Short mmCIF file of C-alpha atoms and ligand atoms in Angstrom, two decimals:
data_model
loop_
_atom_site.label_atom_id
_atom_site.label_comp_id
_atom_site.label_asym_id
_atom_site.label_seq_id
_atom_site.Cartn_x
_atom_site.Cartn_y
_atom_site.Cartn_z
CA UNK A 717 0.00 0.00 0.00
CA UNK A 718 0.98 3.56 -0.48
CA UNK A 719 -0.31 7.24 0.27
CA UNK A 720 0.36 10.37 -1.39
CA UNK A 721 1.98 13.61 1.34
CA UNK A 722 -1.68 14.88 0.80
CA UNK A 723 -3.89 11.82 2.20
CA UNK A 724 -4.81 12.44 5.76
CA UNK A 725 -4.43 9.47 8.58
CA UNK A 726 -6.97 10.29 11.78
CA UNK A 727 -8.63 8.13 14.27
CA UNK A 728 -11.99 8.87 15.71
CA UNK A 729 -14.19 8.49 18.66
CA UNK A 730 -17.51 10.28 19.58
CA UNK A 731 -18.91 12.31 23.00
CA UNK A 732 -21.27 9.33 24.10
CA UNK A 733 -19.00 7.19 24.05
CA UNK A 734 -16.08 8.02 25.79
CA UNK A 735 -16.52 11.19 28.02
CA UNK A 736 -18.56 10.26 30.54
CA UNK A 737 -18.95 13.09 33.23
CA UNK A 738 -22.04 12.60 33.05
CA UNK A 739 -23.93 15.62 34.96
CA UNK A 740 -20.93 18.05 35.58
CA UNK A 741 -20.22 21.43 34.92
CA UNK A 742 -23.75 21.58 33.58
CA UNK A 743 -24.27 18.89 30.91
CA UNK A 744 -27.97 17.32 31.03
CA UNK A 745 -28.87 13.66 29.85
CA UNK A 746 -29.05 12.23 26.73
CA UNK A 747 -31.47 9.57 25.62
CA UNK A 748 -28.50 7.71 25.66
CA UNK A 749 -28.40 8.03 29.80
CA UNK A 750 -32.00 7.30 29.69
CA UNK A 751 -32.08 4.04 27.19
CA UNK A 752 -29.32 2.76 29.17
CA UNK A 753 -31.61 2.71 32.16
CA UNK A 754 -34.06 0.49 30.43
CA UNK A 755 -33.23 -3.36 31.41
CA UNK A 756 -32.72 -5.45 28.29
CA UNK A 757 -31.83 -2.28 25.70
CA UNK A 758 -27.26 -2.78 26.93
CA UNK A 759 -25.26 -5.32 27.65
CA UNK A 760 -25.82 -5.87 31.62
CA UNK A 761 -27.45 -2.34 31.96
CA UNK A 762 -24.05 -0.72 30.70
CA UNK A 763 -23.88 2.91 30.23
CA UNK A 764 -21.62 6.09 29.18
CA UNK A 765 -21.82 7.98 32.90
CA UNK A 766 -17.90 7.33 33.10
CA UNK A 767 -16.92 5.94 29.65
CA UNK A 768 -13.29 6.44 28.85
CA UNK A 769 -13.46 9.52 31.44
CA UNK A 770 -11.73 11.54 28.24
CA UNK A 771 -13.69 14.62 30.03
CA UNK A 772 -11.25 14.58 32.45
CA UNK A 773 -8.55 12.47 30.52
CA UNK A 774 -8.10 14.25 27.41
CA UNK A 775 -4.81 15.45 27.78
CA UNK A 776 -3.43 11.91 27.85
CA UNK A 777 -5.39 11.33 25.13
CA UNK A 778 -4.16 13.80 23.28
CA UNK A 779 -1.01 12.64 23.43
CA UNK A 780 -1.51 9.18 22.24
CA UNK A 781 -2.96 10.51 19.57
CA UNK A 782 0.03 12.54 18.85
CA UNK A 783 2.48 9.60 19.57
CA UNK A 784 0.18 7.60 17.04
CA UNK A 785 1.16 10.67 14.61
CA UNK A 786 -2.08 10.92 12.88
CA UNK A 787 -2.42 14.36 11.36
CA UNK A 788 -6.23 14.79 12.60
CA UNK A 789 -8.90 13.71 15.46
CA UNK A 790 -12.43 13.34 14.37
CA UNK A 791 -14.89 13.71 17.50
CA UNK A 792 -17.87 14.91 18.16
CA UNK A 793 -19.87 17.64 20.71
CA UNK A 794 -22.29 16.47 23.35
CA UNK A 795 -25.37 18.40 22.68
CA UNK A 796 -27.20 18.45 26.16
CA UNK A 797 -23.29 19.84 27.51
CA UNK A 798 -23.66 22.63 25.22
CA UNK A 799 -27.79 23.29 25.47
CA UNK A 800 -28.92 21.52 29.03
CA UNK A 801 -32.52 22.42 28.46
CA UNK A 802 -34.03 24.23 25.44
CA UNK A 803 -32.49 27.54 24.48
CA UNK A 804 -30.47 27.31 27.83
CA UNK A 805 -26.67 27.53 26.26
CA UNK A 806 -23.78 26.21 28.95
CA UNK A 807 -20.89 28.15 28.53
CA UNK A 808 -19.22 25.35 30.30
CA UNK A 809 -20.11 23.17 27.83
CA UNK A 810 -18.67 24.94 25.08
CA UNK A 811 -15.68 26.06 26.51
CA UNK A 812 -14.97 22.39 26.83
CA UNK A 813 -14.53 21.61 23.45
CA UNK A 814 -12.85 25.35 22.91
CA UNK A 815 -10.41 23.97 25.14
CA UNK A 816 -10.26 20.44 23.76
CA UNK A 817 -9.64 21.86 20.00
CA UNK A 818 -7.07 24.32 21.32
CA UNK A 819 -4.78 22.14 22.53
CA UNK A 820 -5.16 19.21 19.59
CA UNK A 821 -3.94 22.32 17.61
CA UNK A 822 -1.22 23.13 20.28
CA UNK A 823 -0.31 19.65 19.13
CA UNK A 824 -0.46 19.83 15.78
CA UNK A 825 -3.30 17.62 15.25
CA UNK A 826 -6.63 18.81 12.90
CA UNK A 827 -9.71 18.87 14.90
CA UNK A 828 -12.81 17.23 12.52
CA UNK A 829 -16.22 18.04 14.46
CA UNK A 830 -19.27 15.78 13.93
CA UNK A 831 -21.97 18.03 15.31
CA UNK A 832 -24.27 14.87 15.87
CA UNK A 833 -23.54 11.83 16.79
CA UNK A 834 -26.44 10.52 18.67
CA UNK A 835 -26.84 11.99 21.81
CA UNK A 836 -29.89 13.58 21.47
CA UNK A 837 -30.72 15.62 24.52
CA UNK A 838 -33.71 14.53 27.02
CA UNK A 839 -35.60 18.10 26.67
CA UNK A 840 -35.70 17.16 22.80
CA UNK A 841 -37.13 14.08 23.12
CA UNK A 842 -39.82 15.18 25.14
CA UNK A 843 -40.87 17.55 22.60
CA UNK A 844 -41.05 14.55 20.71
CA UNK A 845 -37.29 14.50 18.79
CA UNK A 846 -36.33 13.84 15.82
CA UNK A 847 -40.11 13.23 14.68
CA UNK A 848 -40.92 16.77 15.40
CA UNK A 849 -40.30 18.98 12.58
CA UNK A 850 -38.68 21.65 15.10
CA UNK A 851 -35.74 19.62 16.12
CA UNK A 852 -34.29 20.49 12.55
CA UNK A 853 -34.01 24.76 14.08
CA UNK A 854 -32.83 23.19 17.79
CA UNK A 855 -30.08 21.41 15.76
CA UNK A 856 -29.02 25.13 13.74
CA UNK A 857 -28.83 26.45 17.42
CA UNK A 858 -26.50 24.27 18.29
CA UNK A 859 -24.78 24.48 15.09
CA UNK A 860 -24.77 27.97 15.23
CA UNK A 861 -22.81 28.25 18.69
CA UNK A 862 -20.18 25.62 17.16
CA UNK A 863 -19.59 27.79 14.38
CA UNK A 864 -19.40 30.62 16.31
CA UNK A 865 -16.86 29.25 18.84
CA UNK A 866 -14.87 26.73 16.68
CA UNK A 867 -14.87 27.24 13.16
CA UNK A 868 -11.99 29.27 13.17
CA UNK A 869 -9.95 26.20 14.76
CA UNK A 870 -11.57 23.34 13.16
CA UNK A 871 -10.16 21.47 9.99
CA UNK A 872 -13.27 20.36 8.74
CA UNK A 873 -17.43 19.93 10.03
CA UNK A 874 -19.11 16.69 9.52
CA UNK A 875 -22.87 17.53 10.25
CA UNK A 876 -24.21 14.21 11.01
CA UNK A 877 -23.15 10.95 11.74
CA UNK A 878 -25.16 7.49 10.46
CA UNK A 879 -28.43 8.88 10.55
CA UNK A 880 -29.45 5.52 8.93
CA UNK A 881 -28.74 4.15 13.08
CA UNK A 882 -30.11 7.43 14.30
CA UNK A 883 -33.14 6.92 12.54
CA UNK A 884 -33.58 3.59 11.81
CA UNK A 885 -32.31 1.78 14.45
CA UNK A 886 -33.72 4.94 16.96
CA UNK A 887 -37.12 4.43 15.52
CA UNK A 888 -37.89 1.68 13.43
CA UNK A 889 -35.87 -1.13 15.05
CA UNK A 890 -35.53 0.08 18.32
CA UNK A 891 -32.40 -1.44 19.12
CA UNK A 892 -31.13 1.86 19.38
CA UNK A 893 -32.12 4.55 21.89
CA UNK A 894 -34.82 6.06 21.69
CA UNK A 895 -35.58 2.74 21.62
CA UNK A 896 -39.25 3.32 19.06
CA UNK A 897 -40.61 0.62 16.90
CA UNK A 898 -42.33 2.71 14.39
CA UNK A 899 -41.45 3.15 10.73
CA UNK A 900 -43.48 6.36 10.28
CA UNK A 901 -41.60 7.84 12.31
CA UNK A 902 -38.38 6.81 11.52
CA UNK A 903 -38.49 8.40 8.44
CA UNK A 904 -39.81 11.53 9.72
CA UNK A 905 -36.42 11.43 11.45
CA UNK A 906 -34.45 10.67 9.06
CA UNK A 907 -36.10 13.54 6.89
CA UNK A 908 -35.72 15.53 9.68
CA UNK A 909 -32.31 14.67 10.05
CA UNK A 910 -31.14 15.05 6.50
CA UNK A 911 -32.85 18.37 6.46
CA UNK A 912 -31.02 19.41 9.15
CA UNK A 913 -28.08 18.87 7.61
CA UNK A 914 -28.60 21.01 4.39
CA UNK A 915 -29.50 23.68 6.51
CA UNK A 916 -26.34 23.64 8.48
CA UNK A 917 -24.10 23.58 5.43
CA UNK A 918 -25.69 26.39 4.08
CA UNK A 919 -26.02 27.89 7.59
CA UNK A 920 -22.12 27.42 7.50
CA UNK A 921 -21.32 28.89 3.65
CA UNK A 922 -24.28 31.97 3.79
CA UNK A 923 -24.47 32.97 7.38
CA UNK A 924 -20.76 32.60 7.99
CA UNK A 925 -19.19 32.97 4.90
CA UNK A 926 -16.91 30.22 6.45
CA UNK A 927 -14.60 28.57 3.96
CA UNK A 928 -14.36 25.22 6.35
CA UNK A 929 -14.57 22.25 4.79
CA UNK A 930 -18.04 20.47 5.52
CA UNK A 931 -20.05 17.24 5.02
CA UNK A 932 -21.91 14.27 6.10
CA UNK A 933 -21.02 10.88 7.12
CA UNK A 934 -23.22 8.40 6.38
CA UNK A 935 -22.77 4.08 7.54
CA UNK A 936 -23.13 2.74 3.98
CA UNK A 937 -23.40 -1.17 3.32
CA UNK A 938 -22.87 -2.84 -0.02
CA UNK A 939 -25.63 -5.72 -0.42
CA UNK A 940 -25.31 -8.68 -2.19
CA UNK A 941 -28.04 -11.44 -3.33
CA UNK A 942 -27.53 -14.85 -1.95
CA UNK A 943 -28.43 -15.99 -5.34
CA UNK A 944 -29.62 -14.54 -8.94
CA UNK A 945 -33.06 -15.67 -8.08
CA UNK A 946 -35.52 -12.86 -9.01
CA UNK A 947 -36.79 -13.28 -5.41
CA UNK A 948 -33.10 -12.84 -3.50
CA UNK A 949 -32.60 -9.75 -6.18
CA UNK A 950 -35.58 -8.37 -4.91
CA UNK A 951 -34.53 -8.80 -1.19
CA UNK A 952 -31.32 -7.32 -2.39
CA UNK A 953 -32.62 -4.27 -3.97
CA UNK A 954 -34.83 -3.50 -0.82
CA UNK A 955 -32.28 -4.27 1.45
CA UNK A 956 -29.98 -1.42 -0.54
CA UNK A 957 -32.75 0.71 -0.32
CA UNK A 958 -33.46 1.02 3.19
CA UNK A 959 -29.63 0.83 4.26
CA UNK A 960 -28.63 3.06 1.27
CA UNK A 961 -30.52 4.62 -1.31
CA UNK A 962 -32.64 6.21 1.23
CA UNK A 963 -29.95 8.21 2.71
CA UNK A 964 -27.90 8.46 -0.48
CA UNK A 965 -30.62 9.53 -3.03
CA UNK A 966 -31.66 12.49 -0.80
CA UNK A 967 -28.18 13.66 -0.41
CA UNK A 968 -26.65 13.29 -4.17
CA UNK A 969 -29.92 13.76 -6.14
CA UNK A 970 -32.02 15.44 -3.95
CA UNK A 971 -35.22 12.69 -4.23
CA UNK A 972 -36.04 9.83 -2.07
CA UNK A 973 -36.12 6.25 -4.37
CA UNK A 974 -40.09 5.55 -5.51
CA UNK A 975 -39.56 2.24 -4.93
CA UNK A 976 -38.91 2.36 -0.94
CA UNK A 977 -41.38 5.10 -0.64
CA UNK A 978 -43.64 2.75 -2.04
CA UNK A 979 -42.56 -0.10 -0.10
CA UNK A 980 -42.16 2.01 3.09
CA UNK A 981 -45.78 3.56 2.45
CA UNK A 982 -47.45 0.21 3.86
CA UNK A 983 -46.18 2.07 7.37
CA UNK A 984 -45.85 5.53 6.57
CA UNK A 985 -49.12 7.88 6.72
CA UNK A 986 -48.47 9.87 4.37
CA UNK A 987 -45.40 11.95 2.70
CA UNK A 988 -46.75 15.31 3.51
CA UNK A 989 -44.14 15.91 6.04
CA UNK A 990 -41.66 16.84 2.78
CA UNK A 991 -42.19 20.21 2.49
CA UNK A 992 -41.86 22.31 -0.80
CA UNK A 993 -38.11 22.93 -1.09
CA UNK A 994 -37.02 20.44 1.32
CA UNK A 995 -35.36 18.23 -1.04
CA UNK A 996 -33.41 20.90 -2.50
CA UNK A 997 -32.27 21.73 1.22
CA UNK A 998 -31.07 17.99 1.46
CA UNK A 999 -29.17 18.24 -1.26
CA UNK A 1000 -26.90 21.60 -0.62
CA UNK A 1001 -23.39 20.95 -2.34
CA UNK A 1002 -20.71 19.64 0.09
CA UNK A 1003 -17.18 20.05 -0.15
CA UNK A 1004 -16.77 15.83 0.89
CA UNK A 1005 -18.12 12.69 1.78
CA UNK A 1006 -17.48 10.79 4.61
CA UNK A 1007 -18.71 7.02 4.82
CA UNK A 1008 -18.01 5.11 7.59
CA UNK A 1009 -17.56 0.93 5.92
CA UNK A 1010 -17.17 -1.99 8.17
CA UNK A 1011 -19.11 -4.98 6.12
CA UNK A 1012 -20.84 -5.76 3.49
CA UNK A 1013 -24.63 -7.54 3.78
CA UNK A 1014 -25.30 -10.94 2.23
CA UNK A 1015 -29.44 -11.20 1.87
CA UNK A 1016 -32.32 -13.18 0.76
CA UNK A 1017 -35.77 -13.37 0.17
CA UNK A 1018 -38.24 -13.19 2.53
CA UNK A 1019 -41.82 -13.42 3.12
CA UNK A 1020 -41.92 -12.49 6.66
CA UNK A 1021 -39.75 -9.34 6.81
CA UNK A 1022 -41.54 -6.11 6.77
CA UNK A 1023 -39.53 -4.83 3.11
CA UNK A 1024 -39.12 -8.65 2.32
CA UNK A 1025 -35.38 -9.69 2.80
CA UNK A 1026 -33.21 -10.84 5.90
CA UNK A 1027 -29.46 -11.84 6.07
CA UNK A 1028 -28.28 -14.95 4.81
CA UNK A 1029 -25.42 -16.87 5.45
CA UNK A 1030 -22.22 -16.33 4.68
CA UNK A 1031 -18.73 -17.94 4.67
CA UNK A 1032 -16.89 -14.79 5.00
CA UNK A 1033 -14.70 -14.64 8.18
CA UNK A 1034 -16.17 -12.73 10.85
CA UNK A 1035 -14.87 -9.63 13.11
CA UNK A 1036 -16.15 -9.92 17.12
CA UNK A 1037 -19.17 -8.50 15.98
CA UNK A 1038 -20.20 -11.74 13.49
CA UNK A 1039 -19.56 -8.87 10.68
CA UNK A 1040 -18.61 -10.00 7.20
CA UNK A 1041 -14.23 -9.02 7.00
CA UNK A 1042 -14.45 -7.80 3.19
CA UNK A 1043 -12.55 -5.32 1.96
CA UNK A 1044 -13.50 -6.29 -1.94
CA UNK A 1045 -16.80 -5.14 -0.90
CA UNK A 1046 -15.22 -1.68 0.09
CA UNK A 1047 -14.17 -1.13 -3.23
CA UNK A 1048 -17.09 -2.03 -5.01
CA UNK A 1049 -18.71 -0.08 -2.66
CA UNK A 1050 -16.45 2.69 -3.75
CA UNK A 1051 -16.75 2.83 -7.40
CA UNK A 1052 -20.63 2.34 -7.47
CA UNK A 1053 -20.84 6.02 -5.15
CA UNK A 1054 -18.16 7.41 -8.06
CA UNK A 1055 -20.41 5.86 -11.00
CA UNK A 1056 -23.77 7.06 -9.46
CA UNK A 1057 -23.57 9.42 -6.88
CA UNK A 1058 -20.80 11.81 -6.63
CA UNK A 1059 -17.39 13.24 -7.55
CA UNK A 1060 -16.45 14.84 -3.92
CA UNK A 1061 -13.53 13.70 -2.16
CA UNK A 1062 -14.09 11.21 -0.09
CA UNK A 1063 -13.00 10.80 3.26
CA UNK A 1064 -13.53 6.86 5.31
CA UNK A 1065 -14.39 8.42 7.79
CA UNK A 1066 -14.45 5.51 10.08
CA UNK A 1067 -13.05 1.64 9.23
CA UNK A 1068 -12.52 -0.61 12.06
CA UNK A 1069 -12.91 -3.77 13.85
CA UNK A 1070 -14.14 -5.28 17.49
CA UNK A 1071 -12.44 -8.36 18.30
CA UNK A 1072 -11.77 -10.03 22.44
CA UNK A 1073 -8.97 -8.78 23.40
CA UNK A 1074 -6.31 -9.65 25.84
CA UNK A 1075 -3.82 -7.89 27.72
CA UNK A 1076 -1.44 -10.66 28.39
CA UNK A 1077 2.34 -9.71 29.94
CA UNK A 1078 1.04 -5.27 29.39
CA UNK A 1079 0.47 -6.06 25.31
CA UNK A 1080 -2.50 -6.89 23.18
CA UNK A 1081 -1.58 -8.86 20.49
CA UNK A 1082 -4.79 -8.02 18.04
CA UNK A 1083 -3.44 -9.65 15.22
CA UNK A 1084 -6.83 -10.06 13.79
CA UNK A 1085 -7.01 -6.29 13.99
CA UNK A 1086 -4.24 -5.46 12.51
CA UNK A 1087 -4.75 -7.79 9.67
CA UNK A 1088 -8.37 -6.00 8.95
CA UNK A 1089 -6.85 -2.83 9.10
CA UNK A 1090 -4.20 -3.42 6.89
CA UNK A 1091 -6.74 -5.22 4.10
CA UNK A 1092 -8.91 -2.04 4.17
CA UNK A 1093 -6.11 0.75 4.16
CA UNK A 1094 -4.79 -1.79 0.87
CA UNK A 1095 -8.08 -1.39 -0.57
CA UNK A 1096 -7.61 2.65 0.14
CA UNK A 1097 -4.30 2.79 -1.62
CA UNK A 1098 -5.23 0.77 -4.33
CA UNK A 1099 -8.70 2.74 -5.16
CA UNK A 1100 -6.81 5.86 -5.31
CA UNK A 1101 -4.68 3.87 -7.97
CA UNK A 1102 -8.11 3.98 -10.06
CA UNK A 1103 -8.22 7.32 -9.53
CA UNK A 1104 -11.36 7.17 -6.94
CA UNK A 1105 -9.65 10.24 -5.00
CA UNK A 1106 -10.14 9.07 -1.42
CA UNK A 1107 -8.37 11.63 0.76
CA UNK A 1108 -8.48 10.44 4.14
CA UNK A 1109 -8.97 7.62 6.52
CA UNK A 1110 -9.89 7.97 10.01
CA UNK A 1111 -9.07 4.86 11.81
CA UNK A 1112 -12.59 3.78 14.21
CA UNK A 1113 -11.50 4.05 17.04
CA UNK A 1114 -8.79 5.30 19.18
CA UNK A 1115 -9.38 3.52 21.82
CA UNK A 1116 -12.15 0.81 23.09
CA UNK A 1117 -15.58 2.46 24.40
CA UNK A 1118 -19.12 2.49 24.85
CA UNK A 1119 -20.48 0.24 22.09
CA UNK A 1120 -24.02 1.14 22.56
CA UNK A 1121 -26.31 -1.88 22.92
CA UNK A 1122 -23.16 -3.64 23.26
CA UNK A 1123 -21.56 -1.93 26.08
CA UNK A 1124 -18.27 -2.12 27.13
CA UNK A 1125 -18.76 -5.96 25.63
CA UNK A 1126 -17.08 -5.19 22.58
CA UNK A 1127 -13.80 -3.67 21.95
CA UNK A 1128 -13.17 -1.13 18.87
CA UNK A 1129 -9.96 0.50 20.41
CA UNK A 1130 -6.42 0.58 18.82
CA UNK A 1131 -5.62 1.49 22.70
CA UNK A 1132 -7.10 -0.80 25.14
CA UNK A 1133 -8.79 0.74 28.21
CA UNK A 1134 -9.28 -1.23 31.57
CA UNK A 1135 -12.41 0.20 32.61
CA UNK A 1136 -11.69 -0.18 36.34
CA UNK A 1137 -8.18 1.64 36.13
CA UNK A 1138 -8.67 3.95 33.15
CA UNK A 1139 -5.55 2.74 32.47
CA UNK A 1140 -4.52 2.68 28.37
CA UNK A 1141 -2.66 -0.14 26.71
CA UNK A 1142 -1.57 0.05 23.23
CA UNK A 1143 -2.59 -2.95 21.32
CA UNK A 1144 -0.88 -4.24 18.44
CA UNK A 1145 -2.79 -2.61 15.88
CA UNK A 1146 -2.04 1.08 17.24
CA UNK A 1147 1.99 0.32 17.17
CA UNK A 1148 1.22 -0.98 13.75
CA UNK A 1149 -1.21 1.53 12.41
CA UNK A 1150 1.13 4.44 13.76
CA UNK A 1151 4.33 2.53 11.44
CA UNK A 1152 1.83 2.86 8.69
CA UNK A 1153 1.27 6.34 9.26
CA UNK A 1154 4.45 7.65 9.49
CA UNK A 1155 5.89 5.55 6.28
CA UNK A 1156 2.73 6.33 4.54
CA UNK A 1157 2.12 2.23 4.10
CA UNK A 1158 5.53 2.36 2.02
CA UNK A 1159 6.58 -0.19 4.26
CA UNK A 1160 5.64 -4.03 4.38
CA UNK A 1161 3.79 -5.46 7.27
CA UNK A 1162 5.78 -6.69 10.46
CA UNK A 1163 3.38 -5.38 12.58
CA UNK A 1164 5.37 -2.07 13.86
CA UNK A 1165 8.31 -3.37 14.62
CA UNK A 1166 10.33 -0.04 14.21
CA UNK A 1167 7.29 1.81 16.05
CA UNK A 1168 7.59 -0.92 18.86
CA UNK A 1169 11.21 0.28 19.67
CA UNK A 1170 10.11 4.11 19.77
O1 LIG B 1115 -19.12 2.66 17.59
C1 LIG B 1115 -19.79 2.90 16.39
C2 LIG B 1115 -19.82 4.37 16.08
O2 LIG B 1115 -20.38 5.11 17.08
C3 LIG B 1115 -20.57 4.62 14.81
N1 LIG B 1115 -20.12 3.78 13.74
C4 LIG B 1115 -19.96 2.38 14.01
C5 LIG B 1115 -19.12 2.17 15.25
C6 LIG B 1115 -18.94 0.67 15.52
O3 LIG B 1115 -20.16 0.04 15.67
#
């Protein structure tokens, strides 16, 4: 593998998940703190209250990330720290990530802001959420006050993250907090969601005048048909619907596909939440992409599935999570947004694996990690040999954290973190991903050997 001087290495993480500090200096819950509460929603009633205690640990993790010598940090802002209750802002709250990006900059590392990444505050969801039309201003208030505090120190603004698990796993599947079961209005959500979005880019480029780079990240699965039956096409084409035509359409062509509208209709009231103009808000020019790829999805036909498909199985080896390991996918993947959706750079702006980990003698040896990472950063280098013009990779994640219905169960990290100590361990993969970086994958795999000795 190789990487041009401009290609940008980063790791990422999000607020959930790792800061914990749960009700100081101001911050309110999330319906994250609340779904956690419900038995049966986490993995043995886990929950983010402490996390990876990065609120109060960020300085040391600053400086793994440095020592990892990634040129940028991709996290995201806890929205009920920076608005507690409606229209309340916490200058606390704020000044946390004003301090947070000030020092990442101190240390030469490019701050990447994801102004959403699930942690919807409580006072929203009482209002209803993501359903109600109004969330889409409450979001531009809080994207207002990031723009105002941090644009001039952030590297780029991603405005949402996987709003297909925001909104479909929030509100259709439930396995997601808020925990609804309710197709209608998951896609009220999502709409909401996506309309958000536009309106913070353009909140960004009119209001602003800012010339920081901005986009959306959206969790983007290729699907394949367990066989050319016309039945297991079918389940395939729905399946790509629902996991990515209904979030891609909107975005690049600014239409949601006919054919899940009408498949979706047999749950959704009516369409008349679009609004005239909407879809040309959805679709406001970016200046990139971001798609976070972990698998691909192997389906067939069937009967008793709501939109008519389910997974099949598969052969593939497996990550910790029973995902699919298949970077060929990623490609294809690749090519089919450059042949039908878009010529923006694109960014990965998250690729990793879970796998059981074990600190034996103070090292993880994560071999299966490192192997996963390398396959996918291969498939990078050798897309931008097609001329697909990916520009960055941000590795998911820096270190292991709350895996929402998963808990602490499953570990993402390239740094391991013993949740009783706080302690952090580099595994394997961070020594090797760090060699990577610094010879810009010129360099064939020994797993970090010359990193190791540093
Ligand atoms: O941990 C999540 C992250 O929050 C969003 N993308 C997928 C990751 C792994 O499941």
């Amino acid at each position: 593998m190789k990487f041009n001087d401009n290609f940008v290495f980063g790791t990422a993480t999000s607020s959930y998940q790792i800061e914990g500090a749960r009700l100081e200096e101001g911050r309110s819950l999330s319906i994250w703190d609340t779904f956690c509460d419900v038995p049966g929603k986490v993995y043995k009633q886990h929950n983010g209250s402490i996390a990876c205690d990065h609120y109060h640990r960020f300085e040391e993790d600053i400086q793994n990330i440095k020592q990892l010598g990634v040129e940028t940090y991709r996290f995201s802002v806890s929205w009920p720290r920076i608005f507690p209750q409606k229209g309340v802002l916490n200058p606390e709250g704020i000044a946390f990530y004003k301090k947070l990006t000030k020092r990442l900059i101190e240390e030469g590392i490019k701050p990447a802001i994801t102004l959403y990444h699930w942690d919807l505050p409580v006072w929203a969801h009482e209002e209803g959420g993501w359903v109600n039309r109004e969330s889409v201003e409450w979001f531009l208030d809080l994207a207002r006050v990031c723009y105002e505090e941090l644009d001039t120190d952030v590297d780029s603004w991603i405005t949402h993250n996987e709003p297909w698990c925001a909104g479909f796993l929030g509100y259709h599947q439930g396995f997601h907090a808020p925990g609804h079961t309710n197709m209608d209005e998951a896609v009220r959500a999502v709409h909401h969601m996506l309309l958000s979005h536009g309106k913070a880019v353009e909140m960004l480029k009119n209001e602003f005048q800012s010339k920081t780079p901005i986009g959306i990240t959206l969790n983007l699965t290729p699907i394949y048909a367990k066989t050319d039956s016309v039945n297991d096409q079918l389940a395939a084409n729905n399946a790509d619907g629902y996991s990515n035509r209904w979030f891609l359409d909107p975005v690049f062509k600014g239409q949601y596909p006919v054919d899940m509208m009408n498949l979706f209709s047999k749950y959704v009231h009516s369409y008349d939440f679009i609004e005239q103009g909407d879809m040309e808000i959805i679709a406001t020019p970016c200046d990139f992409f971001g798609i976070n790829y972990y698998s691909r999805g192997l389906v067939e036909f069937s009967a008793a599935n709501d939109f008519l498909h389910r997974g099949a199985y598969s052969d593939y080896d497996k990550t910790g999570m029973g995902w699919d390991i298949a970077p060929n996918e990623f490609k294809d993947l690749i090519r089919r947004l450059r042949a039908e959706y878009t010529d923006l750079p694109i960014f990965i702006t998250e690729n990793g694996a879970a796998f059981d980990d074990v600190v034996e003698n103070g090292r993880v040896h994560d071999q299966e990690r490192v192997d996963y990472i390398e396959k996918h950063l291969q498939a990078v280098s050798d897309l931008n040999d097609e001329g697909m013009n990916v520009q960055g990779y941000y590795l998911w994640s820096l270190m292991d954290n709350f895996e929402w219905s998963f808990g602490y169960d499953k570990r993402f990290g390239i740094i391991y973190v013993d949740f009783d100590t706080q302690e952090r361990i580099w595994k394997d993969s961070a020594y090797r991903y760090a060699e990577i970086v610094k010879n810009r994958g010129n360099q064939k795999s020994n797993t970090g050997t010359d990193v190791l000795s540093v």
